[in-house]
Short mmCIF file of C-alpha atoms and ligand atoms in Angstrom, two decimals:
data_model
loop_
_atom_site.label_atom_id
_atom_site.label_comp_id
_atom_site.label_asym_id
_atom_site.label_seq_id
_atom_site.Cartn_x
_atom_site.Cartn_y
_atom_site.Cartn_z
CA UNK A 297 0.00 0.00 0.00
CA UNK A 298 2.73 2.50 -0.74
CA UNK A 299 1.39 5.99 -1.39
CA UNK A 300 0.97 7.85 -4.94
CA UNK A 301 3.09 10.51 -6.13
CA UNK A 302 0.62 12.71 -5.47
CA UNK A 303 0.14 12.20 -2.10
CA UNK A 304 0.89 14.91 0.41
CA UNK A 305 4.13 14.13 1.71
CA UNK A 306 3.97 14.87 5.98
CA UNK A 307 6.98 14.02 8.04
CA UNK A 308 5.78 13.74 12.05
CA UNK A 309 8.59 13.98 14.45
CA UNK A 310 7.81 11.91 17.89
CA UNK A 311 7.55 8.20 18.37
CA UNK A 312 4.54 8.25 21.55
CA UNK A 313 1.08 7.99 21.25
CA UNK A 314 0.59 11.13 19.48
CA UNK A 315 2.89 10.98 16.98
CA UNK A 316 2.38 7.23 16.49
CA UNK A 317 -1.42 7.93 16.21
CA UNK A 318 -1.50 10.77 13.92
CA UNK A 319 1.27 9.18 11.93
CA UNK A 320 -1.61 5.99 11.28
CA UNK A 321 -4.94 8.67 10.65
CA UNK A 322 -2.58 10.11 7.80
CA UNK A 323 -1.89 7.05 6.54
CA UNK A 324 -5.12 5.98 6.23
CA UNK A 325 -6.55 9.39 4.22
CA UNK A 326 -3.51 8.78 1.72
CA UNK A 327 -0.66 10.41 2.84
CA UNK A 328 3.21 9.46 2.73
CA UNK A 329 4.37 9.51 5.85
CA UNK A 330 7.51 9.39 7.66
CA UNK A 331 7.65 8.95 11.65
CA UNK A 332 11.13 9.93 12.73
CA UNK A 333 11.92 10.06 16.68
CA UNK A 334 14.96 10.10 18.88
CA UNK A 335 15.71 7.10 20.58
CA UNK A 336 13.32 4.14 20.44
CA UNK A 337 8.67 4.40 19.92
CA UNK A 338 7.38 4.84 23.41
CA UNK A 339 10.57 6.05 24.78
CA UNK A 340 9.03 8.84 26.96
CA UNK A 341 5.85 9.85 28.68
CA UNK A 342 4.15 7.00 26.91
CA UNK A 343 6.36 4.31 27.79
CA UNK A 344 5.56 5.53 31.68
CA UNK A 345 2.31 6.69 31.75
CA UNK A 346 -1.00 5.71 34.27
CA UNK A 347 -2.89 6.24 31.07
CA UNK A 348 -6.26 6.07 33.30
CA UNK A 349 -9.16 7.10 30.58
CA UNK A 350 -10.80 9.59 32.08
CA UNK A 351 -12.70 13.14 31.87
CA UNK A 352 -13.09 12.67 35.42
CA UNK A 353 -13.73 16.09 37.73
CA UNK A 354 -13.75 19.73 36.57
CA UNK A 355 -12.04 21.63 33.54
CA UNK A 356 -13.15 23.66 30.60
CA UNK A 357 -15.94 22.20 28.85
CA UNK A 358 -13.85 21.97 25.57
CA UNK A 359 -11.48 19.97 26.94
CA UNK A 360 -14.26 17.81 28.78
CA UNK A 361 -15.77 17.35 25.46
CA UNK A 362 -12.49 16.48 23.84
CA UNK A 363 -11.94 13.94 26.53
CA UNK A 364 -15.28 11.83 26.27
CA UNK A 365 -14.88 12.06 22.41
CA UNK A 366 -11.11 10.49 23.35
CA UNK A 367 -12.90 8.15 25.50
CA UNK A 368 -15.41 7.11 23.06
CA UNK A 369 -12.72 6.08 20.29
CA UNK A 370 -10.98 3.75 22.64
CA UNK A 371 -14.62 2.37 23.25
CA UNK A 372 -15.09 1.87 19.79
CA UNK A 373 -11.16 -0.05 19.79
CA UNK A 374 -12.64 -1.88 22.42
CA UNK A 375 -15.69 -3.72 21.04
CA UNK A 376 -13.86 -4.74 18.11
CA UNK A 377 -11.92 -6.92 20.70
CA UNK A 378 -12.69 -6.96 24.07
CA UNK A 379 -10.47 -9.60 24.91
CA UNK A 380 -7.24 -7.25 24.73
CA UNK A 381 -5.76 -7.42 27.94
CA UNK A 382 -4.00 -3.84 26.89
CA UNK A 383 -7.38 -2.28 26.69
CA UNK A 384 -9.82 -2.45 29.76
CA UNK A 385 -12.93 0.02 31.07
CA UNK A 386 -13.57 -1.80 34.41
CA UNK A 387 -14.39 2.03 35.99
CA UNK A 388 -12.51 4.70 38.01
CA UNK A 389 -12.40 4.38 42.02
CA UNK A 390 -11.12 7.84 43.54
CA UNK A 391 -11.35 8.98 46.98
CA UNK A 392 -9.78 11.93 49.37
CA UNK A 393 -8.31 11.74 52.16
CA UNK A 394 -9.59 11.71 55.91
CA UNK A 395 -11.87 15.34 56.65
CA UNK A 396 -12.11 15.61 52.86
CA UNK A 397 -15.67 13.90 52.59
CA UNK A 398 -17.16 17.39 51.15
CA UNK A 399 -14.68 17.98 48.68
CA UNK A 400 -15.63 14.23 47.61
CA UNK A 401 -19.46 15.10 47.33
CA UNK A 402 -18.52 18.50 45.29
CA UNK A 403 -16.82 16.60 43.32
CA UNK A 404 -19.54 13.97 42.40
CA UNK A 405 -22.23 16.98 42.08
CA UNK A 406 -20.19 18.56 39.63
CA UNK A 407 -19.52 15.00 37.35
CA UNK A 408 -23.22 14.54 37.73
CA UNK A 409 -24.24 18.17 36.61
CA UNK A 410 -22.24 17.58 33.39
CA UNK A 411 -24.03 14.00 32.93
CA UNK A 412 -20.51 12.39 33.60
CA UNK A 413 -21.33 8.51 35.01
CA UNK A 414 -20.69 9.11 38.68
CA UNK A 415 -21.72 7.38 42.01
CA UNK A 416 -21.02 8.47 45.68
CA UNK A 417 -20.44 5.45 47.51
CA UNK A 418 -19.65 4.10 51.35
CA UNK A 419 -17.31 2.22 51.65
CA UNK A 420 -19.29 -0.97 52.15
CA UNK A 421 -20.86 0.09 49.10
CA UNK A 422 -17.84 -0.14 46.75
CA UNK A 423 -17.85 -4.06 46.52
CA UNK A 424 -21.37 -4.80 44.73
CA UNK A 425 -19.79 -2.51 42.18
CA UNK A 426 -16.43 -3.19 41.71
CA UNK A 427 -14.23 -6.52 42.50
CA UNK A 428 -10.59 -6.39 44.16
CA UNK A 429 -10.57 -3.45 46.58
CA UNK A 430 -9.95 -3.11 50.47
CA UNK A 431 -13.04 -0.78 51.24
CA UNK A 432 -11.21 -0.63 54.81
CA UNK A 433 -8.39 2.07 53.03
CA UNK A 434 -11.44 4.30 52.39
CA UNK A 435 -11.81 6.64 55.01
CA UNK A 436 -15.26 8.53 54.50
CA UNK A 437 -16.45 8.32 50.73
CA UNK A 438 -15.63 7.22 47.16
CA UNK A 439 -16.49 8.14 43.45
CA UNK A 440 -17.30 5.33 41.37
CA UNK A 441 -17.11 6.11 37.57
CA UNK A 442 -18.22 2.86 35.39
CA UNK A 443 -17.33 4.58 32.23
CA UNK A 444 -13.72 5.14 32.69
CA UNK A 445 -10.73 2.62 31.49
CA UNK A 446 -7.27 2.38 31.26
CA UNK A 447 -4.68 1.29 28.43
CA UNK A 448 -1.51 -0.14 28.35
CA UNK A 449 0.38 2.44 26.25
CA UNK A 450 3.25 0.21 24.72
CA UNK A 451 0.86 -2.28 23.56
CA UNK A 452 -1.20 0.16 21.78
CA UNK A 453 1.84 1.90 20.06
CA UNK A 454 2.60 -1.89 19.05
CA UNK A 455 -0.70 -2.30 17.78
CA UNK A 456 -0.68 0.78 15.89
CA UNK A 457 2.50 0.17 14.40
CA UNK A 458 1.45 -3.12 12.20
CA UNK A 459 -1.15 -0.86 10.40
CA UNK A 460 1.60 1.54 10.00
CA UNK A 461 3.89 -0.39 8.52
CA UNK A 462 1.31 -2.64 6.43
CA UNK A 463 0.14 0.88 5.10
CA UNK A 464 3.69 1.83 4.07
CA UNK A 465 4.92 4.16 6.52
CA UNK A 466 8.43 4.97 6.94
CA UNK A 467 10.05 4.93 10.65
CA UNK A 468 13.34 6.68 11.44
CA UNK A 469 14.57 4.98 14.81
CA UNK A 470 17.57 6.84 16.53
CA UNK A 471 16.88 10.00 14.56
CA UNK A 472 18.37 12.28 17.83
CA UNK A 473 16.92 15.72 18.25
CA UNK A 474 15.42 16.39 14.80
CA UNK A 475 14.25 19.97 13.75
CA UNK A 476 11.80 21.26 11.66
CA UNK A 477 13.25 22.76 8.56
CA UNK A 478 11.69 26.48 7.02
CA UNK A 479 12.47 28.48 3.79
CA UNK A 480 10.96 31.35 3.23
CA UNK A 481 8.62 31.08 6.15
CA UNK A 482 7.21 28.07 5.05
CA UNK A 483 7.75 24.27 6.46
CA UNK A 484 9.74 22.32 4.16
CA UNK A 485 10.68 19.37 6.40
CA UNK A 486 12.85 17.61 8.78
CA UNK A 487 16.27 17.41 9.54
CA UNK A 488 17.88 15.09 11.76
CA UNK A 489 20.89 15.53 14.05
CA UNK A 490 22.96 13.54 11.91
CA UNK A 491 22.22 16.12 9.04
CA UNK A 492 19.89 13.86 7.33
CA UNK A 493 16.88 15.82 5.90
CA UNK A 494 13.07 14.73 4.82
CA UNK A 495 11.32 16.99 2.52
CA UNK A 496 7.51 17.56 3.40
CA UNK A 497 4.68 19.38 2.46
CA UNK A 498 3.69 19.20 6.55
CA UNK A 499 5.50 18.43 9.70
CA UNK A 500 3.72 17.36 12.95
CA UNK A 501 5.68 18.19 16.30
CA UNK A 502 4.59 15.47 18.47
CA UNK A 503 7.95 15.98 20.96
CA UNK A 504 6.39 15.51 24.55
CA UNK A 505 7.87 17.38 26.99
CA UNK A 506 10.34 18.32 24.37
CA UNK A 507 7.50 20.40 22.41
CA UNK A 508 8.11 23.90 23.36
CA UNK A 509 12.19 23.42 22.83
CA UNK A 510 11.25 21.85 19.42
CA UNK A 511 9.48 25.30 18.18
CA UNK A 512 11.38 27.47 19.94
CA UNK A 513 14.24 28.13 17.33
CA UNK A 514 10.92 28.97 14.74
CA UNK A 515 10.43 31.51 16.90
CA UNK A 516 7.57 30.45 18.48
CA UNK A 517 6.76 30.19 22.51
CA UNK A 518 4.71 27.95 24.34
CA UNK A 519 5.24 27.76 27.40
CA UNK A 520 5.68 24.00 29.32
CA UNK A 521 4.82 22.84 32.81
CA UNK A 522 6.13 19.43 32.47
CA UNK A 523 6.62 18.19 35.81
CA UNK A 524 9.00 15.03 36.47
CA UNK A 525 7.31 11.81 37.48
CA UNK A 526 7.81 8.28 38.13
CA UNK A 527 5.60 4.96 37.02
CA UNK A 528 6.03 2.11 38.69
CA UNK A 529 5.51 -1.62 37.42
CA UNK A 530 4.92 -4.44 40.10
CA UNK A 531 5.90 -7.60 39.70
CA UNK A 532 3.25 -10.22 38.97
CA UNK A 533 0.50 -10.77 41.62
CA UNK A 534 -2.78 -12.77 41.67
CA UNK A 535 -5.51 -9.83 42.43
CA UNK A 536 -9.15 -9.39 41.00
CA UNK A 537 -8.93 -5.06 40.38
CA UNK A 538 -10.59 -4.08 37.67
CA UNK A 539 -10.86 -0.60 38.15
CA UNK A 540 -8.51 2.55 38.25
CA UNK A 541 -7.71 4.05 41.34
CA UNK A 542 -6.80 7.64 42.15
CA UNK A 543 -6.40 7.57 46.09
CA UNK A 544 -4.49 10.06 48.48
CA UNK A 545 -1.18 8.22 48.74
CA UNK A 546 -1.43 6.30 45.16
CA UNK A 547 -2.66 5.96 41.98
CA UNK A 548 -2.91 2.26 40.92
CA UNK A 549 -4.49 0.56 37.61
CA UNK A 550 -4.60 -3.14 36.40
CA UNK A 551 -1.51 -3.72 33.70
CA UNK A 552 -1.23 -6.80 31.21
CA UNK A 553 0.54 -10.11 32.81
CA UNK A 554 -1.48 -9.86 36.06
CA UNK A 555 0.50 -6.73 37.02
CA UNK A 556 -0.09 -3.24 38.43
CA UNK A 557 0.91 0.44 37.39
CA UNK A 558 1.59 2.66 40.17
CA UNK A 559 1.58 6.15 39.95
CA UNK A 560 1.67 9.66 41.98
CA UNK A 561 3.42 12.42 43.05
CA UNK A 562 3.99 12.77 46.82
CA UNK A 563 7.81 10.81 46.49
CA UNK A 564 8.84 13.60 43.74
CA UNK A 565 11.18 15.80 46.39
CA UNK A 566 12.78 12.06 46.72
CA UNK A 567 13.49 12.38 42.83
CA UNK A 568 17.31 13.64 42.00
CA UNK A 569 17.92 14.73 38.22
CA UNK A 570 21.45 14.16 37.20
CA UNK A 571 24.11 15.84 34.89
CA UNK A 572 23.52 13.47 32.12
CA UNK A 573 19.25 14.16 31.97
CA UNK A 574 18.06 11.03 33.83
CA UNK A 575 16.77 10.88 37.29
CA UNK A 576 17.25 8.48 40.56
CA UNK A 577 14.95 7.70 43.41
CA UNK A 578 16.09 5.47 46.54
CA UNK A 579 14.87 2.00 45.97
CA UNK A 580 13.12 2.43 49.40
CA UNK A 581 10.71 5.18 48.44
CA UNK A 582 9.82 3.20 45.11
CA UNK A 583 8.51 0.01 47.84
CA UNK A 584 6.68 2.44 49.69
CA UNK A 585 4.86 3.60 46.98
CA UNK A 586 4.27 -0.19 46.77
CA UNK A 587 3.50 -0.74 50.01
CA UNK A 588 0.57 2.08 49.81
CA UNK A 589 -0.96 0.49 47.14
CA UNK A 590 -1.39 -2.51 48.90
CA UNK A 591 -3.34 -1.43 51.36
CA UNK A 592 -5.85 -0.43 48.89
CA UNK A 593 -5.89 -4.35 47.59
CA UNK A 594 -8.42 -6.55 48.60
CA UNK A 595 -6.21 -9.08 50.79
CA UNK A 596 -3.49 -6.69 50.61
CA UNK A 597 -0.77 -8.76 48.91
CA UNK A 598 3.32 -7.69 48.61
CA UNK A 599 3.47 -5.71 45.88
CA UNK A 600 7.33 -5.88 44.44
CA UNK A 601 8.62 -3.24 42.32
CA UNK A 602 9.64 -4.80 38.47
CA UNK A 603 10.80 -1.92 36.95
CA UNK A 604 10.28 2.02 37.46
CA UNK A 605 11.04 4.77 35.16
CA UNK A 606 10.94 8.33 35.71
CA UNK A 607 10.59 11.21 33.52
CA UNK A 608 8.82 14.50 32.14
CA UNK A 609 5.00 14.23 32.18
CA UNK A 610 4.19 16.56 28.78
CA UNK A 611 2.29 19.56 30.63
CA UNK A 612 1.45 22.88 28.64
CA UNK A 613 2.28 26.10 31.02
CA UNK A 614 -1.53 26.67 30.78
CA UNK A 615 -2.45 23.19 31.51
CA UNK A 616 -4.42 22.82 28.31
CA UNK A 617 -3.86 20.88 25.08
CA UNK A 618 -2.10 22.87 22.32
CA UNK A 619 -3.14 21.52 19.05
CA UNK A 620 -2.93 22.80 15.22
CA UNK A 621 -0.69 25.00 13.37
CA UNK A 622 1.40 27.46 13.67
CA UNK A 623 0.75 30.53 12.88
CA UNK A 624 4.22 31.77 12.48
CA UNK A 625 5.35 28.81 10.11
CA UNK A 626 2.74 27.66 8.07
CA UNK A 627 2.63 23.69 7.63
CA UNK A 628 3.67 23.26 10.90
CA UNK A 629 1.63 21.63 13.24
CA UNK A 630 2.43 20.35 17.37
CA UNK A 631 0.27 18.03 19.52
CA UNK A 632 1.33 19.15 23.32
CA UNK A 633 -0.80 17.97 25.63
CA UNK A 634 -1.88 16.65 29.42
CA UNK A 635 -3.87 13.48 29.40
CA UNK A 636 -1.93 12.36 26.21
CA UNK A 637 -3.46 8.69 26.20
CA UNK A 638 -7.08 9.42 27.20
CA UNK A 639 -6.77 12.10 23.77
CA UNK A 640 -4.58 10.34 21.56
CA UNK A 641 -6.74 8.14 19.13
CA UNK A 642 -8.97 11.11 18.97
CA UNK A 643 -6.19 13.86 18.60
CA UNK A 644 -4.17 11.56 15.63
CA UNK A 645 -7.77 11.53 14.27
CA UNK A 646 -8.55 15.70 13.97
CA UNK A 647 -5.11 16.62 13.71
CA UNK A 648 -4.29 14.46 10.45
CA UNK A 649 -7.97 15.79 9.09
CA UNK A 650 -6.41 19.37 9.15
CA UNK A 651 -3.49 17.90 7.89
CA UNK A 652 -4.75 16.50 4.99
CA UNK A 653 -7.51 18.81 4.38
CA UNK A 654 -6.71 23.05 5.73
CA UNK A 655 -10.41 22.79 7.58
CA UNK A 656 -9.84 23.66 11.28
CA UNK A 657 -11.72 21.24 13.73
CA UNK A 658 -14.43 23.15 15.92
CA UNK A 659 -13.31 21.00 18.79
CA UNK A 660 -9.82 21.91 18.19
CA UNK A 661 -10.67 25.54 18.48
CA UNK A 662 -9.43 26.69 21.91
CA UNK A 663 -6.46 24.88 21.44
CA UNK A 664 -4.49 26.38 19.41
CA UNK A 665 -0.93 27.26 20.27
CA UNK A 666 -1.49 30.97 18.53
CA UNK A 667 -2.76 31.51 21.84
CA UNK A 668 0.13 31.93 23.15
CA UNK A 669 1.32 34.83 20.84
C1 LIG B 140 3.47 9.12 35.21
C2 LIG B 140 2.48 9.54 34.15
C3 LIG B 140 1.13 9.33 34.35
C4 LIG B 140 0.21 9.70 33.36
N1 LIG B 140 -1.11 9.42 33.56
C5 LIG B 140 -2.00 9.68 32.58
C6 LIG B 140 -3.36 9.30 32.73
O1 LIG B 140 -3.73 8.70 33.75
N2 LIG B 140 -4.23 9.57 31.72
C7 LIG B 140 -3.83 10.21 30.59
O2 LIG B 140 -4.65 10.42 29.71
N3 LIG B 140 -2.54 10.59 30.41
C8 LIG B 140 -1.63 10.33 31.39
N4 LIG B 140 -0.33 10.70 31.23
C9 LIG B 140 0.03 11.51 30.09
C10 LIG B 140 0.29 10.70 28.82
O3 LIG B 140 1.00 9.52 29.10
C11 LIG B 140 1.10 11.58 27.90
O4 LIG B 140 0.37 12.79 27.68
C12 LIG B 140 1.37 10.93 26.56
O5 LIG B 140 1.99 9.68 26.71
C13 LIG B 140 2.26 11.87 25.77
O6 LIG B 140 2.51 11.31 24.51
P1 LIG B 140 3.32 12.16 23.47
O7 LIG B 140 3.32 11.37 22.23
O8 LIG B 140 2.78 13.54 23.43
O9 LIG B 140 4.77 12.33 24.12
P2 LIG B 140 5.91 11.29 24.51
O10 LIG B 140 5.38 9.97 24.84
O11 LIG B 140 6.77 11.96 25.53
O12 LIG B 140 6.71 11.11 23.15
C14 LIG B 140 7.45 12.15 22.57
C15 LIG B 140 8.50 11.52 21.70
O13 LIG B 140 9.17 12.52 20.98
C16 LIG B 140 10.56 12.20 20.96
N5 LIG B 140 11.28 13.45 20.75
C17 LIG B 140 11.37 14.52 21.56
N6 LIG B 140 12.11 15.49 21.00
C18 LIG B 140 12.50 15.01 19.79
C19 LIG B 140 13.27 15.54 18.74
N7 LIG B 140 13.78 16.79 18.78
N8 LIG B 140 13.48 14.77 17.66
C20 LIG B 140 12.98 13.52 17.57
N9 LIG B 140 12.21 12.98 18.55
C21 LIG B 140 11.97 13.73 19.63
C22 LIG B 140 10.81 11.57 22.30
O14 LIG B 140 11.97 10.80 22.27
C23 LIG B 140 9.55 10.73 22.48
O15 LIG B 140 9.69 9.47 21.89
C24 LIG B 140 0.64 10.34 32.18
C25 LIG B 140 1.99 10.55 31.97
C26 LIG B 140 2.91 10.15 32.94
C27 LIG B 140 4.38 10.35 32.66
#
């Protein structure tokens, strides 16, 4: 299925979800595409992310809509095989901490005003509606969301990567730090730290954390409020949870192979960042991350650390996604955003329609980075 001569040519620089993703919608409406990235796909942020799907709590209703339509799509990947073990919606379990039962019910008022699936629970209440959990870690109250899931983020990139290959795509692994390249104020391409270039008729910045440093040399600014963070894997442990949970002292979700994800952000001040750009945490802090989300386990088995990787989680400076094209350099487009795996079927979906087509999503509209200007 290699493309025509006439198709339009778009290079996308960024091996996660989002460039992976768009890379695939192009594909499919007929473009050529090449997917260059640094190291390795999945490298960053979505090789270590909770990837809870979610549009739980409050925000701007754009984004709230933008989330359930990123919900839905992973719905719709969903029935076509429910048996994924990469791809669950067994619900969302959060709770606050001790004293905090009022923020709980605000909380579940507001999901409810904006017809978001929510229930205020008991404790005792939490195991007729979902399996696995010690109610005795919940101190006053709970939200149960039913429609919420979770994804294993390396699986999907793998599963998005057959169609891109079998479609034709082109993958540059171990391109370093590429850079968009401009004449005459318009995007021409890519060019990668080894001095290799790619000619296109549209680039997609799809860098991460790495976003605003990306643009920067074209002049333009968006500002980033990445924050460093750490995801855990456990080892394997027999357990029945289904659902995601967002708790005071950790954030825990079901992962392929009978494992768990751990997740949250009270260790950080544990986390040192070294000369070289990677980061350390004592082992002991990692276990006692481990050790919290045991208690919240029905039976409350040892959890033991696999594996733990820590990193920038890709936050724009005004906490909002930042999606389309630049103003500055036409042709260029970036994908910068919070909540990169709840949005990223549905964000590879719109951007590659304005892509391949000039017409400016609706839903894209308060996104864009000329905001910023
Ligand atoms: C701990 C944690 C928990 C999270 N929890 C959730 C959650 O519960 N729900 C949710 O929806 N989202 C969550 N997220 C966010 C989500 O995982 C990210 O938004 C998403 O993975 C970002 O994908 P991306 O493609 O934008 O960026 P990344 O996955 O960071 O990928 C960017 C890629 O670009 C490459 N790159 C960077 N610069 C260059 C360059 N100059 N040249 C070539 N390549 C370059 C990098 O190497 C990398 O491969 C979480 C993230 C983290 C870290």
């Amino acid at each position: 299925m290699s493309s025509t001569a006439s198709s339009k040519r778009v290079a996308v620089i960024g091996g996660g979800i989002l460039g992976v993703s768009a890379a695939v919608h192009l594909l499919r409406q007929g473009a050529s595409v090449v997917l260059l990235t640094e190291r390795g796909l999945a490298s960053e942020a979505t090789g270590r992310s909770l990837s809870w799907l979610n549009s739980a709590g409050e925000r701007s209703t754009p984004y709230h809509l933008l989330r359930l339509a990123g919900v839905d799509r992973y719905r719709t990947l969903f029935a076509s095989d429910p048996g994924r073990e990469w791809l669950q919606f067994g619900g969302g379990l959060m709770w606050n901490a001790a004293g905090q039962h009022a923020v709980t019910e605000s909380r579940h008022a507001y999901e409810k005003s904006v017809g978001y699936d929510s229930k205020l629970l008991a404790p005792e209440e939490i195991a007729a509606v979902t399996p696995g959990i010690d109610s005795s870690a919940v101190p006053e109250n709970a939200i149960f969301n039913p429609g919420e899931g979770w994804v294993s983020l390396p699986d999907l990139v793998d599963f998005l990567m057959e169609e891109f290959h079998a479609r034709g795509g082109q993958l540059v692994l171990n391109a370093g730090k590429a850079s968009v390249t401009v004449e005459d104020g318009r995007t021409t391409g890519v060019g990668t730290a080894a001095g290799e270039t790619y000619a296109a008729d549209a680039v997609l910045v799809a860098c991460g954390a790495a976003t605003p440093a990306v643009v920067a040399p074209l002049g333009v600014h968006i500002p980033n409020g990445s924050p460093v963070s750490m995801l855990v894997l456990t080892k394997p442990v027999d357990h029945d949870v289904r659902a995601v949970m967002n708790t005071p002292r950790a954030a825990v979700r079901p992962n392929p192979g009978n494992t768990f994800a751990l997740d949250h952000d009270w260790y950080e001040e544990h986390i040192t960042g070294h000369a070289d750009g990677s980061f350390s945490i004592p082992d002991d802090v990692v276990q006692e991350l481990a050790d919290e989300a045991s208690r919240l386990i029905a039976g409350n088995p040892e959890l033991k650390p696999a594996s733990w990787k820590i990193g920038y989680k890709p936050i724009p400076g005004d906490g909002e996604p930042v999606f389309g094209e630049l103003d500055q350099v036409p042709g260029c487009f970036v994908a910068f955003t919070h909540s990169g795996a709840t949005l990223g079927l549905i964000a590879g979906e719109l951007l590659s329609g304005e892509i391949m087509t000039g017409n400016k999503h609706p839903m894209l509209a308060t996104f864009r980075p000329g905001r910023f200007s």
